[in-house]
Short mmCIF file of C-alpha atoms in Angstrom, two decimals:
data_model
loop_
_atom_site.label_atom_id
_atom_site.label_comp_id
_atom_site.label_asym_id
_atom_site.label_seq_id
_atom_site.Cartn_x
_atom_site.Cartn_y
_atom_site.Cartn_z
CA UNK V 16 18.60 1.17 29.58
CA UNK V 17 16.89 0.00 26.42
CA UNK V 18 19.10 -3.06 26.25
CA UNK V 19 17.94 -4.08 29.72
CA UNK V 20 14.50 -4.53 28.19
CA UNK V 21 14.71 -6.54 24.99
CA UNK V 22 11.13 -5.83 23.95
CA UNK V 23 11.56 -2.07 24.14
CA UNK V 24 14.99 -2.21 22.52
CA UNK V 25 13.57 -4.22 19.63
CA UNK V 26 10.50 -2.02 19.26
CA UNK V 27 12.46 1.22 19.18
CA UNK V 28 14.97 -0.27 16.75
CA UNK V 29 12.20 -1.33 14.37
CA UNK V 30 10.56 2.10 14.58
CA UNK V 31 13.83 3.92 13.88
CA UNK V 32 14.81 1.60 11.00
CA UNK V 33 11.33 1.87 9.49
CA UNK V 34 10.61 -1.85 9.81
CA UNK V 35 7.52 -1.01 11.87
CA UNK V 36 6.77 2.65 11.12
CA UNK V 37 3.31 2.67 12.70
CA UNK V 38 4.45 3.59 16.23
CA UNK V 39 6.11 6.54 17.96
CA UNK V 40 8.40 6.81 21.00
CA UNK V 41 8.16 8.92 24.17
CA UNK V 42 10.66 9.31 27.04
CA UNK V 43 10.33 10.97 30.44
CA UNK V 44 13.15 13.44 29.72
CA UNK V 45 16.03 13.94 27.30
CA UNK V 46 18.84 13.02 27.00
CA UNK V 47 19.01 11.26 30.39
CA UNK V 48 15.79 9.24 30.23
CA UNK V 49 14.67 6.57 32.69
CA UNK V 50 11.40 5.40 31.15
CA UNK V 51 10.28 4.76 27.58
CA UNK V 52 6.82 4.38 26.06
CA UNK V 53 5.80 3.45 22.52
CA UNK V 54 2.29 3.93 21.23
CA UNK V 55 0.57 3.61 17.85
CA UNK V 56 0.32 6.50 15.42
CA UNK V 57 -3.45 6.30 15.13
CA UNK V 58 -3.81 7.51 11.56
CA UNK V 59 -1.27 4.91 10.40
CA UNK V 60 -2.32 1.87 12.46
CA UNK V 61 -4.94 -0.79 12.07
CA UNK V 62 -7.26 -0.91 15.07
CA UNK V 63 -5.80 -4.26 16.23
CA UNK V 64 -2.22 -3.05 16.83
CA UNK V 65 -3.57 0.48 17.32
CA UNK V 66 -4.52 -0.39 20.91
CA UNK V 67 -1.05 -1.62 21.90
CA UNK V 68 1.14 0.40 24.30
CA UNK V 69 4.56 -0.83 25.46
CA UNK V 70 6.12 0.70 28.59
CA UNK V 71 9.58 0.01 30.01
CA UNK V 72 11.46 1.47 32.94
CA UNK V 73 12.41 0.74 36.54
CA UNK V 74 11.85 4.23 37.94
CA UNK V 75 8.20 4.71 38.99
CA UNK V 76 8.57 8.49 39.13
CA UNK V 77 9.87 8.59 35.55
CA UNK V 78 7.05 6.35 34.34
CA UNK V 79 4.50 8.59 36.05
CA UNK V 80 6.03 11.60 34.29
CA UNK V 81 5.15 10.02 30.95
CA UNK V 82 1.75 8.60 31.85
CA UNK V 83 0.49 11.85 33.39
CA UNK V 84 1.05 13.84 30.20
CA UNK V 85 -2.44 14.74 28.97
CA UNK V 86 -1.52 14.20 25.32
CA UNK V 87 -0.28 10.62 25.78
CA UNK V 88 -3.64 8.85 26.24
CA UNK V 89 -7.25 9.34 25.43
CA UNK V 90 -8.66 7.48 28.42
CA UNK V 91 -12.00 7.14 26.61
CA UNK V 92 -10.42 4.59 24.24
CA UNK V 93 -9.47 0.97 24.84
CA UNK V 94 -5.80 -0.04 25.12
CA UNK V 95 -3.63 -3.11 25.53
CA UNK V 96 -0.77 -2.33 27.92
CA UNK V 97 2.40 -4.39 28.05
CA UNK V 98 4.37 -3.40 31.13
CA UNK V 99 6.86 -4.67 33.75
CA UNK V 100 4.80 -6.49 36.43
CA UNK V 101 6.00 -4.22 39.23
CA UNK V 102 4.38 -1.10 37.73
CA UNK V 103 0.92 -2.64 37.49
CA UNK V 104 -0.23 -1.03 40.74
CA UNK V 105 1.16 2.29 39.54
CA UNK V 106 -0.96 2.11 36.40
CA UNK V 107 -4.06 1.43 38.50
CA UNK V 108 -3.60 4.74 40.32
CA UNK V 109 -3.96 6.67 37.05
CA UNK V 110 -7.18 5.08 35.83
CA UNK V 111 -10.31 7.22 35.57
CA UNK V 112 -13.15 6.26 37.91
CA UNK V 113 -15.25 3.38 36.61
CA UNK V 114 -12.68 2.13 34.09
CA UNK V 115 -11.29 -1.40 34.21
CA UNK V 116 -7.86 -3.01 33.81
CA UNK V 117 -7.91 -6.76 33.17
CA UNK V 118 -4.87 -9.06 33.06
CA UNK V 119 -4.58 -11.26 29.96
CA UNK V 120 -1.34 -13.09 30.64
CA UNK V 121 2.26 -12.83 31.83
CA UNK V 122 5.49 -13.89 30.26
CA UNK V 123 9.24 -13.55 30.03
CA UNK V 124 12.00 -13.23 27.44
CA UNK V 125 14.51 -15.89 26.42
CA UNK V 126 17.71 -15.20 24.50
CA UNK V 127 20.62 -17.04 22.88
CA UNK V 128 24.03 -16.10 21.43
CA UNK V 129 25.87 -18.00 18.70
CA UNK V 130 28.22 -19.96 20.93
CA UNK V 131 25.37 -21.12 23.19
CA UNK V 132 23.16 -22.58 20.47
CA UNK V 133 22.27 -26.26 20.67
CA UNK V 134 21.08 -26.56 17.09
CA UNK V 135 22.51 -26.23 13.59
CA UNK V 136 21.63 -23.73 10.90
CA UNK V 137 22.05 -26.53 8.37
CA UNK V 138 18.53 -27.89 8.74
CA UNK V 139 17.67 -31.04 6.80
CA UNK V 140 13.99 -31.15 5.87
CA UNK V 141 13.18 -33.88 3.32
CA UNK V 142 10.05 -33.12 1.31
CA UNK V 143 9.73 -29.68 2.92
CA UNK V 144 10.18 -26.37 1.10
CA UNK V 145 11.53 -23.34 2.99
CA UNK V 146 10.58 -19.75 2.20
CA UNK V 147 9.56 -16.48 3.77
CA UNK V 148 5.91 -16.11 4.72
CA UNK V 149 4.09 -14.65 1.72
CA UNK V 150 0.97 -12.59 1.25
CA UNK V 151 -0.92 -15.64 -0.03
CA UNK V 152 -0.35 -17.31 3.39
CA UNK V 153 -2.20 -14.67 5.41
CA UNK V 154 -5.60 -16.36 5.08
CA UNK V 155 -4.26 -19.66 6.44
CA UNK V 156 -2.42 -17.90 9.28
CA UNK V 157 -5.53 -15.87 10.12
CA UNK V 158 -7.50 -19.12 10.55
CA UNK V 159 -4.88 -20.48 12.98
CA UNK V 160 -4.99 -17.50 15.35
CA UNK V 161 -6.99 -17.68 18.56
CA UNK V 162 -7.73 -13.95 18.58
CA UNK V 163 -10.91 -12.50 17.12
CA UNK V 164 -10.66 -8.90 15.96
CA UNK V 165 -12.14 -7.09 12.95
CA UNK V 166 -8.75 -5.80 11.75
CA UNK V 167 -6.55 -8.77 12.67
CA UNK V 168 -6.30 -9.70 8.98
CA UNK V 169 -4.98 -6.22 8.15
CA UNK V 170 -2.41 -6.47 10.95
CA UNK V 171 -1.17 -9.84 9.66
CA UNK V 172 -0.98 -8.45 6.13
CA UNK V 173 1.19 -5.58 7.32
CA UNK V 174 3.37 -7.94 9.34
CA UNK V 175 3.95 -10.16 6.30
CA UNK V 176 4.68 -7.16 4.08
CA UNK V 177 7.07 -5.57 6.59
CA UNK V 178 10.83 -5.99 6.55
CA UNK V 179 10.70 -8.18 9.66
CA UNK V 180 12.01 -11.74 9.14
CA UNK V 181 9.70 -14.74 8.89
CA UNK V 182 10.00 -18.43 8.01
CA UNK V 183 7.45 -20.64 6.28
CA UNK V 184 7.69 -24.41 5.76
CA UNK V 185 5.59 -26.00 3.01
CA UNK V 186 4.73 -29.52 1.97
CA UNK V 187 5.51 -30.70 -1.58
CA UNK V 188 2.11 -29.50 -2.75
CA UNK V 189 2.93 -25.98 -1.52
CA UNK V 190 0.59 -26.16 1.46
CA UNK V 191 1.71 -24.25 4.56
CA UNK V 192 2.57 -26.65 7.41
CA UNK V 193 4.64 -24.49 9.80
CA UNK V 194 5.71 -20.89 10.27
CA UNK V 195 7.36 -18.46 12.67
CA UNK V 196 7.42 -14.66 12.80
CA UNK V 197 9.48 -11.93 14.36
CA UNK V 198 7.13 -9.60 16.24
CA UNK V 199 7.21 -5.84 16.01
CA UNK V 200 9.36 -5.92 19.19
CA UNK V 201 12.01 -7.83 17.17
CA UNK V 202 11.45 -11.02 19.21
CA UNK V 203 10.64 -14.47 17.88
CA UNK V 204 7.06 -15.59 18.44
CA UNK V 205 3.93 -16.73 16.63
CA UNK V 206 5.41 -20.18 15.97
CA UNK V 207 2.91 -22.69 14.59
CA UNK V 208 3.03 -26.26 13.26
CA UNK V 209 0.03 -27.93 11.68
CA UNK V 210 -1.38 -30.74 13.81
CA UNK V 211 -0.51 -33.61 11.42
CA UNK V 212 3.09 -32.38 11.04
CA UNK V 213 3.94 -32.09 14.72
CA UNK V 214 6.71 -34.09 16.45
CA UNK V 215 8.78 -34.00 13.28
CA UNK V 216 11.22 -31.27 14.34
CA UNK V 217 9.54 -28.54 12.30
CA UNK V 218 9.17 -26.11 15.23
CA UNK V 219 12.90 -26.37 15.97
CA UNK V 220 13.60 -25.93 12.26
CA UNK V 221 11.56 -22.69 12.23
CA UNK V 222 13.41 -21.36 15.28
CA UNK V 223 16.78 -22.33 13.78
CA UNK V 224 16.13 -20.73 10.39
CA UNK V 225 14.63 -17.58 11.88
CA UNK V 226 17.51 -17.25 14.36
CA UNK V 227 19.94 -17.46 11.44
CA UNK V 228 18.23 -14.51 9.78
CA UNK V 229 18.27 -12.45 12.97
CA UNK V 230 21.96 -13.10 13.64
CA UNK V 231 22.71 -11.15 10.46
CA UNK V 232 21.92 -7.98 12.46
CA UNK V 233 21.95 -8.96 16.14
CA UNK V 234 24.65 -10.15 18.58
CA UNK V 235 22.06 -12.36 20.24
CA UNK V 236 18.51 -13.36 19.45
CA UNK V 237 15.50 -13.22 21.77
CA UNK V 238 12.02 -14.71 21.94
CA UNK V 239 9.08 -13.97 24.22
CA UNK V 240 7.09 -16.68 25.96
CA UNK V 241 3.81 -16.67 27.88
CA UNK V 242 4.21 -18.36 31.25
CA UNK V 243 1.48 -20.85 30.38
CA UNK V 244 3.09 -21.89 27.07
CA UNK V 245 5.28 -24.69 28.45
CA UNK V 246 5.77 -26.34 25.06
CA UNK V 247 7.34 -23.23 23.51
CA UNK V 248 9.43 -22.56 26.61
CA UNK V 249 10.79 -26.12 26.55
CA UNK V 250 11.49 -25.81 22.83
CA UNK V 251 13.56 -22.67 23.40
CA UNK V 252 15.46 -24.29 26.29
CA UNK V 253 16.27 -27.30 24.09
CA UNK V 254 17.67 -24.87 21.50
CA UNK V 255 20.01 -23.23 24.02
CA UNK V 256 17.94 -20.16 24.86
CA UNK V 257 18.01 -19.02 28.49
CA UNK V 258 15.53 -16.93 30.44
CA UNK V 259 16.68 -13.34 30.94
CA UNK V 260 16.53 -11.55 34.27
CA UNK V 261 13.38 -10.12 35.78
CA UNK V 262 13.68 -6.76 33.99
CA UNK V 263 12.37 -8.58 30.91
CA UNK V 264 9.29 -10.09 32.57
CA UNK V 265 6.06 -8.61 31.30
CA UNK V 266 2.33 -8.53 31.96
CA UNK V 267 -0.31 -7.75 29.33
CA UNK V 268 -3.42 -5.88 30.45
CA UNK V 269 -6.50 -4.68 28.63
CA UNK V 270 -7.90 -1.27 29.54
CA UNK V 271 -11.62 -0.59 29.18
CA UNK V 272 -12.99 2.92 29.79
CA UNK V 273 -16.21 3.55 31.65
CA UNK V 274 -19.08 2.92 29.27
CA UNK V 275 -21.64 5.67 29.11
CA UNK V 276 -25.15 4.59 29.96
CA UNK V 277 -28.16 5.94 28.13
#
């Protein structure tokens, strides 16, 4: 079942292998489970990723079995839920009176295997240096992000220091011009190219080099794409990635508890 949902498969794998040890896993029953939930271990997480909850499963009853457990959520706190679109209405039924659930965006997962790739691992990049993303790059990456959060910098620091793969492209002077990360769900994302270096093939180079690293452990490589990010979707298609079936579609929602009035 985990393999039918690449995000959950990747998240659980990274938790078990200690590449992202800040989360824990819950199932509806054991050993024959039908729904899986991962949530942050609050005393280990920064507050940015500490709101993130990933849920996967196609059995509404099994999902309800997890969500109804009183120890799973403190409904007085804010969360970011990433769920299959068809359980959105189910989640609404569990919300305390006066709380709010707001949709941020939707997306899907693309994947590729070695014999389907339309690019080469032997990337030629004149005047460009290739390395992993380093701690010194976090400040530049932080400036490029559209999110505003008080502990986003800490999250990025942990991501860079984790064992998850990353790729950084630098100009001759050492300045960062492009990068790509593997998310905590073990999917490619967070791909960025500086404005004055675009249309030079650097985004494809990042995807190619990062895919090469992932193929050292995986039979096929996946990436997640917001529906409104047409440029990244077209880039993946040009590289040979294909969209996976609907069990990998996702919707991201923010949960806000009822605010007490004074």
